[in-house]
Coordinates of C-alpha atoms and ligand atoms in Angstrom, one line a residue:
M5 CA 112.6 125.3 117.1
L6 CA 112.2 121.7 115.7
V7 CA 115.0 119.2 116.2
E8 CA 115.9 117.7 112.8
T9 CA 116.6 114.2 114.2
Q10 CA 116.7 112.9 110.6
E11 CA 119.9 114.9 109.8
E12 CA 121.9 113.3 112.6
R13 CA 124.5 110.6 112.0
P14 CA 123.1 107.1 112.8
E15 CA 124.9 104.7 115.1
I16 CA 125.1 102.1 112.3
M17 CA 126.3 103.7 109.2
E18 CA 124.6 101.7 106.4
R19 CA 122.9 103.0 103.3
L20 CA 119.2 102.0 102.9
H21 CA 117.9 101.6 99.3
R22 CA 114.2 102.0 100.0
V23 CA 112.7 104.0 102.8
G24 CA 109.3 105.8 102.7
I25 CA 105.6 105.4 102.9
T26 CA 103.5 102.3 102.0
N27 CA 99.8 101.4 102.1
L28 CA 98.8 105.1 101.6
R29 CA 95.3 105.3 100.3
T30 CA 94.1 108.3 98.3
V31 CA 92.2 109.4 95.2
A32 CA 93.6 109.9 91.7
R33 CA 92.1 111.0 88.4
I34 CA 93.7 110.1 85.1
N35 CA 92.8 111.4 81.7
W36 CA 93.4 108.2 79.6
K37 CA 92.9 109.0 75.9
G38 CA 90.4 111.8 76.6
R39 CA 88.4 109.8 79.2
V40 CA 88.8 110.8 82.8
Y41 CA 88.9 107.9 85.2
T42 CA 88.8 108.3 89.0
F43 CA 90.8 105.7 91.0
L44 CA 91.2 104.9 94.8
P45 CA 94.8 103.7 94.6
V46 CA 97.2 102.5 97.3
F47 CA 100.6 104.2 97.1
E48 CA 104.1 103.1 98.1
I49 CA 106.8 105.8 97.7
T50 CA 110.4 105.3 98.7
I51 CA 113.8 107.0 98.4
D52 CA 117.3 105.9 99.4
V53 CA 118.9 107.1 102.6
P54 CA 122.7 107.7 102.7
E55 CA 124.7 106.0 105.4
E56 CA 125.4 109.2 107.2
K57 CA 121.7 110.3 107.6
K58 CA 119.6 108.9 110.5
G59 CA 116.3 109.2 108.6
I60 CA 114.3 110.9 105.9
H61 CA 111.7 113.7 106.1
M62 CA 108.7 111.4 105.6
S63 CA 106.1 114.1 105.3
R64 CA 107.8 115.4 102.2
L65 CA 107.0 112.2 100.4
V66 CA 103.4 112.4 101.4
E67 CA 103.4 116.1 100.3
S68 CA 104.6 115.0 96.8
I69 CA 101.6 112.7 96.5
T70 CA 99.0 115.1 98.0
E71 CA 100.2 118.0 95.9
A72 CA 100.0 115.8 92.7
M73 CA 96.5 114.7 93.9
S74 CA 95.2 118.2 94.4
E75 CA 96.4 119.0 90.8
A76 CA 94.6 115.8 89.7
V77 CA 91.4 116.6 91.5
E78 CA 91.3 120.2 90.2
E79 CA 90.4 120.9 86.5
E80 CA 94.1 120.7 85.4
V81 CA 93.7 116.9 85.3
M82 CA 92.9 117.3 81.6
E83 CA 96.6 117.7 80.8
A84 CA 98.1 116.7 84.2
H85 CA 98.2 112.9 84.1
S86 CA 97.6 110.8 81.0
S87 CA 98.4 107.5 82.8
L88 CA 99.2 106.0 86.1
E89 CA 102.9 106.0 85.2
E90 CA 102.8 109.7 84.2
L91 CA 101.2 110.4 87.7
G92 CA 104.0 108.3 89.3
K93 CA 106.7 110.3 87.4
S94 CA 105.1 113.6 88.3
I95 CA 105.2 112.7 92.0
I96 CA 108.9 111.8 91.7
K97 CA 109.6 115.1 89.9
R98 CA 107.9 117.0 92.8
L99 CA 109.9 115.0 95.3
E100 CA 113.2 116.1 93.6
G101 CA 112.5 119.6 94.8
K102 CA 111.6 118.5 98.3
H103 CA 114.0 115.9 99.4
P104 CA 117.6 115.0 98.3
H105 CA 117.9 111.4 97.1
R106 CA 119.7 109.3 94.5
R107 CA 117.0 106.7 93.8
A108 CA 113.2 106.9 94.0
E109 CA 110.2 104.6 93.5
V110 CA 106.5 105.2 93.3
W111 CA 104.2 102.1 93.2
I112 CA 100.4 102.6 92.5
R113 CA 98.1 99.7 93.2
T114 CA 94.5 100.0 92.1
H115 CA 91.7 98.2 90.2
L116 CA 90.6 98.8 86.6
I117 CA 86.9 98.2 85.9
I118 CA 86.5 97.4 82.2
P119 CA 83.1 97.1 80.5
R120 CA 82.7 93.7 78.7
E121 CA 79.9 91.9 76.8
T122 CA 78.6 88.6 78.1
P123 CA 79.3 85.7 75.7
A124 CA 75.7 84.8 74.6
S125 CA 73.2 87.4 75.8
K126 CA 75.6 90.2 74.8
K127 CA 74.7 92.2 77.9
T128 CA 77.2 94.7 79.3
T129 CA 79.1 93.5 82.4
Y130 CA 81.7 95.4 84.4
E131 CA 84.8 93.3 85.1
P132 CA 87.4 94.2 87.9
Y133 CA 91.1 93.7 87.4
D134 CA 93.9 94.3 89.9
V135 CA 96.7 96.5 88.4
E136 CA 99.9 97.9 89.7
V137 CA 102.3 100.4 88.2
G138 CA 105.8 101.0 89.5
V139 CA 107.9 104.0 88.4
I140 CA 111.6 103.8 89.3
K141 CA 114.1 106.6 88.9
N142 CA 117.6 105.0 89.1
E143 CA 120.8 106.6 90.2
E144 CA 121.7 107.8 86.7
G145 CA 118.4 109.7 86.8
S146 CA 116.8 107.6 84.1
F147 CA 113.2 106.2 84.5
E148 CA 111.9 102.7 84.0
K149 CA 108.5 101.3 84.8
V150 CA 106.9 98.0 85.9
L151 CA 103.4 97.2 84.8
R152 CA 101.5 94.4 86.5
V153 CA 98.0 93.0 85.9
K154 CA 96.2 90.2 87.7
V155 CA 93.2 88.5 86.0
V156 CA 90.8 85.8 87.3
G157 CA 90.0 83.1 84.6
N158 CA 89.2 79.4 84.7
T159 CA 90.7 76.1 83.6
A160 CA 89.2 72.7 82.7
C161 CA 91.7 69.9 83.3
P162 CA 92.7 68.0 80.0
H163 CA 94.2 65.1 81.9
A164 CA 91.1 64.2 83.9
M165 CA 89.0 64.8 80.7
A166 CA 91.1 62.3 78.8
N167 CA 90.7 59.6 81.5
N168 CA 87.0 60.1 82.4
N169 CA 85.0 60.0 79.1
G170 CA 85.1 63.8 78.8
K171 CA 84.2 64.6 82.4
T172 CA 86.8 66.7 84.3
H173 CA 87.5 69.1 87.2
I174 CA 87.3 72.8 86.6
Q175 CA 88.6 75.7 88.7
R176 CA 89.3 79.4 88.9
A177 CA 92.9 80.4 88.0
I178 CA 94.7 83.7 88.6
G179 CA 97.0 84.9 85.9
E180 CA 99.6 87.6 86.7
L181 CA 101.6 89.3 84.0
E182 CA 104.4 91.8 84.7
V183 CA 106.3 93.8 82.1
R184 CA 109.4 95.7 83.2
T185 CA 110.3 98.3 80.4
A186 CA 111.6 101.8 79.5
F187 CA 109.4 104.5 80.9
D188 CA 108.5 105.8 77.4
E189 CA 107.5 102.3 76.0
E190 CA 103.7 102.6 75.2
I191 CA 102.0 99.6 76.8
A192 CA 98.3 99.7 77.8
L193 CA 97.3 97.8 80.9
E194 CA 94.1 96.9 79.0
D195 CA 96.2 95.1 76.4
M196 CA 98.1 93.2 79.1
I197 CA 94.8 92.2 80.6
D198 CA 93.5 90.9 77.2
V199 CA 96.6 88.8 76.8
V200 CA 96.1 87.1 80.2
E201 CA 92.3 86.8 79.9
S202 CA 92.5 85.1 76.4
S203 CA 94.9 82.4 77.7
F204 CA 92.6 80.6 80.1
S205 CA 90.1 77.9 79.2
H206 CA 87.6 80.7 79.4
P207 CA 87.2 84.2 80.8
T208 CA 85.0 84.6 83.9
Y209 CA 82.2 87.2 84.2
T210 CA 80.4 89.2 86.9
L211 CA 77.1 89.0 85.0
L212 CA 76.0 85.6 83.5
K213 CA 72.5 84.8 82.3
T214 CA 71.7 81.1 81.8
V215 CA 72.6 81.3 78.1
D216 CA 75.9 82.9 79.1
E217 CA 76.7 80.3 81.7
N218 CA 76.1 77.6 79.1
A219 CA 78.5 79.4 76.7
V220 CA 81.2 79.6 79.4
V221 CA 80.8 75.9 80.4
Q222 CA 80.9 74.7 76.8
G223 CA 83.8 77.0 76.1
M224 CA 85.8 75.6 79.0
F225 CA 85.2 72.0 78.0
A226 CA 86.1 72.8 74.4
N227 CA 89.4 74.4 75.6
P228 CA 90.9 72.3 78.5
K229 CA 94.2 73.6 79.8
F230 CA 96.9 72.7 82.3
V231 CA 98.2 75.5 84.5
E232 CA 101.4 75.1 82.4
D233 CA 99.4 75.7 79.2
V234 CA 98.0 79.0 80.5
A235 CA 101.4 80.2 81.6
R236 CA 103.0 79.3 78.3
E237 CA 100.2 81.0 76.3
I238 CA 100.4 84.3 78.3
F239 CA 104.2 84.2 78.0
A240 CA 104.2 83.6 74.2
R241 CA 101.6 86.3 73.6
A242 CA 103.2 88.8 75.9
K243 CA 106.7 88.3 74.3
E244 CA 105.1 88.9 70.9
R245 CA 103.2 92.1 71.9
F246 CA 105.3 93.9 74.6
K247 CA 108.9 95.1 74.6
G248 CA 110.5 94.5 78.0
K249 CA 111.3 91.9 80.6
I250 CA 108.3 89.6 80.9
H251 CA 107.3 87.7 84.1
V252 CA 104.3 85.4 84.2
K253 CA 102.7 83.5 87.2
V254 CA 99.5 81.4 87.1
I255 CA 98.0 79.9 90.2
S256 CA 95.1 77.5 89.8
N257 CA 92.8 77.1 92.8
E258 CA 92.3 73.4 92.2
S259 CA 88.8 72.1 92.9
I260 CA 90.1 68.5 93.7
H261 CA 92.8 69.5 96.2
K262 CA 93.1 71.5 99.4
H263 CA 96.2 73.2 97.7
D264 CA 96.7 75.2 94.6
V265 CA 99.1 74.5 91.6
I266 CA 101.4 77.1 90.2
A267 CA 103.3 77.8 86.9
E268 CA 105.8 80.6 86.6
T269 CA 108.3 81.8 84.0
W270 CA 110.2 84.9 82.9
S271 CA 112.4 86.3 80.2
Ligands
GTP8 N1 112.5 109.0 109.0 C1 111.4 108.6 109.8 N2 110.4 109.5 110.0 C2 109.4 109.0 110.7 C3 109.4 107.7 111.3 N3 108.2 107.6 112.0 C4 107.5 108.7 111.8 N4 108.2 109.6 111.0 C5 107.7 110.8 110.4 O1 108.3 112.0 110.7 C6 107.5 113.0 110.1 C7 107.8 114.4 110.6 O2 109.1 114.7 110.2 P1 109.3 115.6 108.8 O3 108.7 114.9 107.7 O4 110.7 116.0 108.7 O5 108.4 116.9 109.2 P2 108.9 118.4 109.3 O6 110.3 118.4 109.8 O7 107.9 119.1 110.0 O8 108.9 118.8 107.8 P3 110.1 119.3 106.9 O9 110.3 120.8 107.3 O10 109.6 119.2 105.5 O11 111.2 118.5 107.2 C8 106.1 112.6 110.3 O12 105.4 112.7 109.1 C9 106.3 111.1 110.7 O13 105.5 110.2 109.9 C10 110.5 106.9 111.1 O14 110.6 105.8 111.6 N5 111.5 107.3 110.3
FE2_9 FE1 111.9 117.5 108.9

């Protein structure tokens, strides 16, 4: 007979808001607008623990994920999960039948690989973007979601350009955009990626033929930007396009310093 240690009263009676599993790697398949994508996401799933319970039954959180995965890996995926947030919500719905809780969160971290065209040779290139989707069920039982994208672009410095007859320092910059919104608000991660990618001096590419490299360099010099300019542009565009709480952070890996520079803002 197993001892259910988790049901005992703890010495210190304090409620815990988030207890569960993190850094869990698995496979997921999503049917996004009729196209099936396979992901290798990293999950974090948590529930709250009341002050009178020593612990949670952790394996039930994993079961909620693995059962949703098996559904996703079988043929049912065609109607099972139309987005990462739908997958997250279906996992929380499974958990409701397995483990009592008042508050639950599922976070799914993965990469999106989006086909793009190189700027001059018009060849197809596959660009990686880090994305994260959080689904939060709050104590009233309503759902909200948090969408996050991270995009690598570049900047050419306008200040050095103005003081060096057009010569300047250029660097990679990482733009992060987060939108916190109602679960049913339709926001595509690809659209968020486009907002960030179009706010740099120029996008970066995996594949660049010489003609493409020339186009990127000329584009950067024609579009010099401070890290502040990039953050403002992402923020203004995101406010215009997406309904929800907006958070923007840009870090530029300065080529002239041993440190980076950062610009961050939120609504
Ligand atoms: N709450 C808690 N559980 C832990 C901790 N460390 C390990 N465990 C988990 O305890 C789990 C086993 O307990 P349960 O999940 O309740 O498994 P079980 O009792 O056989 O299954 P149920 O009948 O569904 O409760 C394992 O999956 C461990 O990962 C911890 O620090 N806190
Ligand atoms: Fe248990």
